[in-house]
Structure formats: C-alpha cells, structure tokens
C-alpha cells in the first residue's frame, strides 16, 4: 500500500478553505497515494463528502493525523493534533513559520518533516507552488469588493437623467500580488485608482492596469522582492507625501506586509482624519497588526466619520476558487517528492531544501531560526 495522504480540517471556524479539491484526488492516486479525510472537512468550501470519489472518509478529524504519513493543511494544526502524528511523518501547507516558537519545538520533538510553503524560494520553477501569491490574488480581489460594498458612493462614473456622477477615488497601498489584484478589480468596477509602493519597479505594473502611480520619492527594495523596513527619515517623507493622497481618497486599501514581521504602520490617525466623511478603509494587513492606526482585526471600526475595516481570513470569503488554487499549489509541491506511493526527499532540490522547516528532529530553516530566536 502506498503512502497515506491525510487532508486536515482547519481548527478555526472562520477558515473555509480545504487543501484538497475533488479534481485532484485521481492525481494523488496516480502518484501512488491513498487519501483520507474527515467527514464534513470540505463542507465549508461547498463540497460534500460524496464529491471526493476514492477518498476514505473518516468519522473523526483526529483520525486523519493518526493514520496519515503525509498531512496537507491550510492552517497550522493544533498542538494536540501534532501530538497524534507518527514520528517521521510529513506535514505540508501554510504553517505560519514566524508565528509560534512552541509549534516549531513540537514539530522538532515529534521528528516531523514540515514544509512551510510560506518559505518557498521565489524562483520561476516554484511559481506553480506559491500559495502566498495565489491566496494574495484572492485577498486583493476581495478587498476591492469589500471597499465597494461599504462605500457610500458608486465606484464607476454614472450618467443619469439629471447629470453625471464622478467615479470614486481609490488609493491602494502596496503593489504586490494582492495590491495589483485590488487595483485591477477596482478599475474593472470603474473607480479612478491611484497606487503607491516603495519599490519603484512596480510603477510599470501599476500603470499597465490603468492606475496612476503615486511617487513619494522613497525607495525600499528588500530581500526576495519584498519591501524592506523604512528608516525614520523615509517614514517621515512617506507620511508627508501620502497624507495628501489619503485625504483625497473615497476608499483606501492597504496591502503592505513583510514576512515574519508585524505589518508596517503606514497610515496614521492624522491621515485618516483628513479623509472625507463616509470614506472606507480596508486593511488587508489586519491579521499581522495592520497598516492603519486604529485597525481592529476582524472588526469594522468608525474612526470619526471614516469606516476602517480589518478583515481576517480573507481568502476564505471565496472558498471554492481559493481552495482550488491552494490545493493545486500543494499538489505541485508534493509531486516533487512523491512517486509510486513513496516519499523520496532529495535535499539537493533547492525548492524542497528551501521550504523545509523541520526534519529528523532538527530545525532546518535559518529564516525561522532568526524569526523565533531558536
């Protein structure tokens, strides 16, 4: 019998995604795997157990961890679930490697080989496995819809019998994957969009989507294509130039993040106070501290006459396509080492080596060592 692949149920009720979709079951079987999952694990993503032909449906979620040699997850398992996994088993998925020293220590203690897909090397060969990009695409799309839904204004220009209504002005902070998708979606909705990023090479991408690029004069390109943290002088210059643009926006969407660190605070209370009454702010970085002063994760907060929204579990708002994208990323990664029902880990493969967090009772990632001080 080949390796048993278990599909974990997310412990948080807000998490609606799943790491396996029905179309991929046969592909795992072609790799020689037998797939198990708990009854109802995909219900929140709108798939019934019957949709997973060939999958053994278990009555209890804990049985997935007891039986599987390879576990797939969209959220890190709880400590009690990790304790059920056999020593030497493999865990693949979104593991938030910067978030919990205790979880990493438990993985080491259990001698679990863990692959945190957030650590995936940013090289062309790994793009089809990149969960950060695929889920950021969903988040950016949803951010624009949230802003439009809560705005007291039309996003598009509208002509009616008595005249013309001007399009809403949307400002997007951060032109990574999420930001670019937010720009594209807001533009499709007809808004006039302006965008800002400290990485100057994003200007061409922003303008290609029909948005105007806001240039503050700050340049801050960091490791792996992400923005680095700003100096105090750069923060002051950024705040001065951004303040005016924020004050003119009907909707503000912030997407800036730095892996392993709290989200940079970009938008101050003073900037929010300059916004028009009824303006909407959507802070996609709410889960990691927020880009906006006053953001409350998971809440809608009125700061004066401005509505600040701190959405969490954003990709779960669109669980079908988000699950499909995530599951395909995971399958593409697993197919690197699973063949003929056997897991064969080649540490000469830079994708496997770069994504591995723990193996054989040791911490393998220097980035995680630095983040958690291990």
Coordinates of C-alpha atoms in Angstrom, one line a residue:
X1 CA 0.0 0.0 0.0
X2 CA 1.3 3.5 -0.9
X3 CA 1.7 6.5 1.4
X4 CA -1.5 7.7 3.1
X5 CA -2.2 11.3 2.4
X6 CA -4.4 13.0 5.0
X7 CA -6.3 16.2 4.4
X8 CA -6.5 18.2 7.7
X9 CA -9.6 20.1 8.8
X10 CA -8.8 23.7 9.8
X11 CA -9.3 24.3 13.5
X12 CA -10.7 27.8 13.1
X13 CA -14.4 28.1 12.3
X14 CA -13.7 31.1 10.1
X15 CA -11.4 29.1 7.8
X16 CA -13.5 27.7 5.0
X17 CA -10.7 26.5 2.6
X18 CA -9.5 22.9 2.2
X19 CA -6.2 21.6 0.9
X20 CA -7.7 19.1 -1.5
X21 CA -10.4 19.5 -4.1
X22 CA -12.2 16.7 -5.9
X23 CA -10.4 17.1 -9.2
X24 CA -7.0 16.3 -7.6
X25 CA -7.9 13.0 -6.0
X26 CA -7.1 11.0 -9.1
X27 CA -3.8 12.9 -9.4
X28 CA -2.8 11.9 -5.9
X29 CA -3.8 8.3 -6.7
X30 CA -1.6 8.4 -9.8
X31 CA 1.3 9.2 -7.5
X32 CA 0.5 6.0 -5.6
X33 CA -1.2 7.7 -2.6
X34 CA -4.3 6.7 -0.7
X35 CA -6.2 9.8 0.5
X36 CA -8.1 10.1 3.8
X37 CA -10.1 13.0 5.2
X38 CA -12.6 13.6 7.9
X39 CA -16.3 13.7 7.2
X40 CA -17.5 17.2 6.5
X41 CA -14.0 18.6 6.2
X42 CA -14.8 20.3 2.9
X43 CA -18.4 21.3 3.7
X44 CA -17.5 24.9 4.5
X45 CA -15.9 25.1 1.0
X46 CA -19.2 23.7 -0.5
X47 CA -18.1 20.2 -1.3
X48 CA -19.9 17.2 0.2
X49 CA -18.1 14.0 1.2
X50 CA -19.6 12.3 -1.9
X51 CA -17.7 14.6 -4.2
X52 CA -14.4 13.0 -3.2
X53 CA -14.6 9.7 -5.1
X54 CA -11.9 7.3 -4.0
X55 CA -11.2 9.1 -0.7
X56 CA -11.7 7.3 2.6
X57 CA -13.9 9.4 4.8
X58 CA -13.1 9.1 8.5
X59 CA -15.6 9.8 11.2
X60 CA -13.3 11.9 13.4
X61 CA -10.8 14.6 12.3
X62 CA -8.2 13.3 14.8
X63 CA -8.0 10.0 12.8
X64 CA -6.5 11.9 9.9
X65 CA -3.5 12.8 12.0
X66 CA -3.2 9.3 13.4
X67 CA -3.3 7.5 10.1
X68 CA -1.6 9.7 7.6
X69 CA 2.1 9.7 6.7
X70 CA 1.7 12.9 4.8
X71 CA -0.7 15.6 6.0
X72 CA -1.9 18.6 4.0
X73 CA -3.2 21.7 5.7
X74 CA -4.4 25.3 5.0
X75 CA -3.8 26.3 8.7
X76 CA -1.2 25.1 11.2
X77 CA -2.5 22.1 13.1
X78 CA -3.1 22.5 16.9
X79 CA -0.5 21.0 19.3
X80 CA -2.8 18.2 20.2
X81 CA -3.2 17.3 16.6
X82 CA 0.6 17.4 16.0
X83 CA 1.0 15.0 19.0
X84 CA -1.1 12.4 17.1
X85 CA 1.1 12.4 14.1
X86 CA 3.5 9.4 13.8
X87 CA 7.2 10.3 14.1
X88 CA 8.8 10.8 10.8
X89 CA 5.6 11.8 9.0
X90 CA 5.4 14.8 6.7
X91 CA 3.4 18.0 7.1
X92 CA 2.8 20.3 4.1
X93 CA 0.9 23.5 3.9
X94 CA 0.5 27.0 5.4
X95 CA 2.3 26.7 8.7
X96 CA 2.9 30.4 9.6
X97 CA 6.6 29.6 10.4
X98 CA 7.1 33.0 12.1
X99 CA 4.2 32.8 14.4
X100 CA 4.9 30.2 17.1
X101 CA 8.1 29.0 18.7
X102 CA 6.1 26.4 20.6
X103 CA 4.7 24.9 17.4
X104 CA 8.2 24.6 15.9
X105 CA 9.5 23.0 19.0
X106 CA 6.7 20.5 18.9
X107 CA 7.5 19.6 15.3
X108 CA 11.1 19.1 16.3
X109 CA 10.1 17.0 19.3
X110 CA 7.9 14.8 17.2
X111 CA 10.6 14.5 14.5
X112 CA 8.0 15.6 11.9
X113 CA 9.3 16.8 8.5
X114 CA 7.5 20.0 7.9
X115 CA 7.3 22.1 4.8
X116 CA 6.0 25.6 5.3
X117 CA 5.0 26.8 1.9
X118 CA 5.5 30.4 3.0
X119 CA 9.2 29.6 2.8
X120 CA 9.1 28.6 -0.8
X121 CA 12.0 30.0 -2.7
X122 CA 11.0 32.8 -5.1
X123 CA 12.3 31.2 -8.3
X124 CA 10.5 30.6 -11.5
X125 CA 10.4 26.8 -11.1
X126 CA 8.4 27.2 -7.8
X127 CA 5.8 29.6 -9.1
X128 CA 3.2 26.9 -9.6
X129 CA 3.6 26.0 -5.9
X130 CA 3.3 29.6 -4.5
X131 CA 0.5 29.7 -2.0
X132 CA 1.3 33.3 -1.0
X133 CA 0.7 34.6 -4.5
X134 CA -2.4 32.6 -5.2
X135 CA -4.1 33.5 -1.9
X136 CA -3.0 37.1 -2.2
X137 CA -4.8 37.2 -5.5
X138 CA -8.0 36.2 -3.8
X139 CA -7.4 38.7 -1.0
X140 CA -6.8 41.6 -3.3
X141 CA -9.9 40.9 -5.3
X142 CA -12.0 40.6 -2.1
X143 CA -10.5 43.8 -0.7
X144 CA -11.8 45.8 -3.7
X145 CA -15.3 44.2 -3.3
X146 CA -15.3 44.9 0.4
X147 CA -14.5 48.6 -0.3
X148 CA -17.1 48.9 -3.0
X149 CA -19.7 47.2 -0.8
X150 CA -19.2 49.6 2.1
X151 CA -18.6 52.8 0.1
X152 CA -21.5 55.3 0.1
X153 CA -20.5 56.2 -3.5
X154 CA -20.7 54.5 -6.8
X155 CA -17.3 53.2 -7.9
X156 CA -17.9 53.9 -11.7
X157 CA -18.8 57.1 -13.4
X158 CA -22.5 57.1 -13.9
X159 CA -24.6 59.2 -16.2
X160 CA -28.3 59.6 -15.4
X161 CA -31.1 61.9 -16.5
X162 CA -30.1 64.8 -14.2
X163 CA -26.4 64.7 -14.8
X164 CA -23.2 62.8 -14.2
X165 CA -21.7 61.2 -11.1
X166 CA -17.9 61.2 -10.9
X167 CA -16.2 57.8 -10.2
X168 CA -14.9 57.1 -6.7
X169 CA -11.3 57.6 -6.0
X170 CA -9.5 54.5 -4.7
X171 CA -6.0 54.5 -3.3
X172 CA -4.1 51.2 -3.0
X173 CA -1.1 51.0 -0.8
X174 CA 1.3 48.2 -1.8
X175 CA 1.7 46.9 -5.3
X176 CA 2.4 43.2 -4.6
X177 CA 0.1 40.5 -5.8
X178 CA -2.7 41.5 -3.5
X179 CA -2.3 45.2 -4.3
X180 CA -2.2 44.6 -8.1
X181 CA -5.3 42.5 -7.9
X182 CA -7.1 45.1 -5.8
X183 CA -6.1 47.7 -8.4
X184 CA -7.3 45.6 -11.3
X185 CA -10.6 44.8 -9.6
X186 CA -11.3 48.4 -8.6
X187 CA -10.5 49.5 -12.1
X188 CA -13.0 46.9 -13.5
X189 CA -15.6 48.4 -11.2
X190 CA -14.9 51.7 -12.8
X191 CA -13.1 53.6 -10.0
X192 CA -10.3 56.1 -10.6
X193 CA -7.4 54.3 -9.0
X194 CA -4.1 55.6 -7.6
X195 CA -1.4 53.2 -6.1
X196 CA 1.7 53.5 -4.1
X197 CA 4.7 51.2 -3.4
X198 CA 8.2 51.8 -2.1
X199 CA 9.5 49.5 -4.8
X200 CA 10.0 51.7 -7.9
X201 CA 9.9 48.8 -10.3
X202 CA 6.2 48.3 -9.6
X203 CA 5.3 51.6 -11.3
X204 CA 5.1 49.9 -14.7
X205 CA 2.8 47.2 -13.4
X206 CA 0.5 49.7 -11.7
X207 CA 0.3 51.9 -14.8
X208 CA -0.3 48.8 -17.1
X209 CA -3.5 48.3 -15.1
X210 CA -4.8 51.8 -15.8
X211 CA -3.9 53.2 -12.4
X212 CA -1.8 56.3 -11.6
X213 CA 1.4 55.7 -9.6
X214 CA 2.0 57.8 -6.6
X215 CA 5.7 58.7 -6.2
X216 CA 6.8 59.8 -2.8
X217 CA 10.5 59.6 -3.5
X218 CA 11.0 56.7 -1.1
X219 CA 12.8 53.6 -2.5
X220 CA 13.0 50.5 -0.3
X221 CA 13.5 47.2 -2.0
X222 CA 14.3 44.3 0.3
X223 CA 15.2 40.6 0.1
X224 CA 13.2 38.3 -2.2
X225 CA 11.5 41.2 -3.9
X226 CA 9.6 42.3 -0.8
X227 CA 9.8 45.9 0.6
X228 CA 12.3 46.4 3.4
X229 CA 11.5 48.3 6.6
X230 CA 11.9 52.1 6.3
X231 CA 14.2 54.3 8.2
X232 CA 12.7 57.0 10.3
X233 CA 13.7 59.6 7.7
X234 CA 12.0 57.6 5.0
X235 CA 8.9 57.2 7.1
X236 CA 8.6 60.9 7.6
X237 CA 9.0 61.6 3.9
X238 CA 6.4 58.9 3.0
X239 CA 3.9 60.2 5.5
X240 CA 4.2 63.8 4.2
X241 CA 3.5 62.7 0.6
X242 CA 0.9 60.1 1.4
X243 CA -1.2 62.3 3.6
X244 CA -2.5 64.4 0.8
X245 CA -3.4 61.4 -1.4
X246 CA -5.1 59.6 1.5
X247 CA -7.2 62.7 2.2
X248 CA -8.5 62.7 -1.4
X249 CA -9.5 59.0 -1.4
X250 CA -13.0 57.8 -1.1
X251 CA -11.7 54.3 -0.5
X252 CA -8.2 53.2 0.8
X253 CA -6.9 49.6 0.5
X254 CA -3.7 48.7 2.3
X255 CA -1.8 45.5 1.5
X256 CA 1.8 46.0 2.8
X257 CA 3.4 43.2 4.6
X258 CA 6.9 41.9 5.5
X259 CA 7.2 38.1 6.1
X260 CA 8.0 37.2 9.6
X261 CA 7.4 40.7 11.0
X262 CA 4.5 42.8 12.1
X263 CA 2.8 44.7 9.2
X264 CA 4.4 48.2 8.7
X265 CA 2.3 51.0 10.1
X266 CA 1.8 53.3 7.1
X267 CA -1.4 55.2 7.7
X268 CA -1.7 57.3 10.8
X269 CA -4.7 58.6 12.6
X270 CA -3.9 62.1 11.3
X271 CA -4.1 60.8 7.7
X272 CA -7.5 59.1 8.5
X273 CA -8.8 62.4 9.9
X274 CA -8.1 64.1 6.6
X275 CA -10.4 61.7 4.7
X276 CA -13.9 62.6 3.6
X277 CA -16.9 61.6 5.8
X278 CA -18.1 58.2 4.7
X279 CA -14.7 57.1 3.3
X280 CA -13.8 53.5 3.7
X281 CA -10.5 51.9 4.6
X282 CA -9.8 48.2 4.1
X283 CA -6.7 47.0 5.9
X284 CA -5.6 43.6 4.4
X285 CA -2.7 43.5 6.9
X286 CA -5.1 43.4 9.9
X287 CA -4.1 39.9 10.9
X288 CA -0.4 40.9 11.3
X289 CA -1.0 44.2 13.2
X290 CA -2.4 46.4 10.4
X291 CA -1.0 49.1 8.1
X292 CA -3.6 51.5 9.6
X293 CA -3.6 53.1 13.0
X294 CA -6.8 52.1 14.7
X295 CA -7.4 48.8 12.7
X296 CA -9.1 46.1 14.8
X297 CA -8.6 42.6 13.3
X298 CA -12.0 41.1 12.4
X299 CA -13.9 44.3 13.1
X300 CA -15.4 47.4 11.5
X301 CA -14.4 50.5 13.4
X302 CA -15.6 54.1 12.9
X303 CA -12.7 56.5 13.4
X304 CA -14.5 59.8 13.3
X305 CA -16.5 59.7 10.1
X306 CA -14.3 57.1 8.4
X307 CA -15.0 53.3 8.4
X308 CA -11.9 51.2 9.0
X309 CA -12.4 47.5 8.2
X310 CA -9.8 44.9 9.4
X311 CA -10.9 41.7 7.6
X312 CA -9.4 38.4 8.6
X313 CA -9.4 35.0 6.8
X314 CA -10.0 37.0 3.6
X315 CA -9.3 34.2 1.1
X316 CA -12.0 32.1 2.9
X317 CA -14.6 34.6 1.7
X318 CA -14.2 32.9 -1.7
X319 CA -13.6 29.3 -0.6
X320 CA -14.2 27.4 -3.8
X321 CA -11.6 29.1 -6.0
X322 CA -9.3 29.8 -3.1
X323 CA -9.3 26.1 -2.3
X324 CA -8.7 25.1 -5.9
X325 CA -5.8 27.5 -6.2
X326 CA -4.3 26.4 -2.8
X327 CA -4.8 22.7 -3.5
X328 CA -3.1 22.9 -6.9
X329 CA -0.1 24.7 -5.3
X330 CA 0.2 22.0 -2.7
X331 CA -0.2 19.1 -5.2
X332 CA 2.6 20.6 -7.4
X333 CA 4.9 20.8 -4.4
X334 CA 4.1 17.2 -3.2
X335 CA 4.7 15.9 -6.7
X336 CA 8.3 16.9 -6.3
X337 CA 8.9 14.1 -3.8
X338 CA 6.0 11.6 -4.0
X339 CA 6.4 8.9 -6.6
X340 CA 4.9 5.3 -6.8
X341 CA 3.5 5.6 -3.4
X342 CA 6.9 6.5 -1.8
X343 CA 8.1 9.8 -0.4
X344 CA 11.7 10.4 -1.6
X345 CA 13.1 13.7 -0.3
X346 CA 16.1 15.0 -2.2
X347 CA 17.8 17.7 -0.3
X348 CA 19.7 18.7 -3.5
X349 CA 16.4 20.1 -4.7
X350 CA 16.5 23.8 -3.8
X351 CA 12.7 24.0 -3.6
X352 CA 12.5 21.2 -1.1
X353 CA 15.5 22.3 0.9
X354 CA 14.4 26.0 0.9
X355 CA 10.9 25.1 2.1
X356 CA 11.7 22.6 4.8
X357 CA 11.3 24.0 8.3
X358 CA 12.0 20.9 10.4
X359 CA 13.3 17.4 9.6
X360 CA 14.6 14.5 11.7
X361 CA 14.3 16.4 15.0
X362 CA 16.2 19.5 13.7
X363 CA 15.3 23.0 12.7
X364 CA 16.4 23.3 9.0
X365 CA 15.4 26.9 8.2
X366 CA 17.7 29.7 9.1
X367 CA 14.9 32.2 8.4
X368 CA 12.8 30.6 11.1
X369 CA 15.7 30.4 13.4
X370 CA 16.1 34.2 13.1
X371 CA 12.4 34.9 13.4
X372 CA 11.9 32.9 16.5
X373 CA 15.3 33.2 18.1
X374 CA 15.9 29.4 18.2

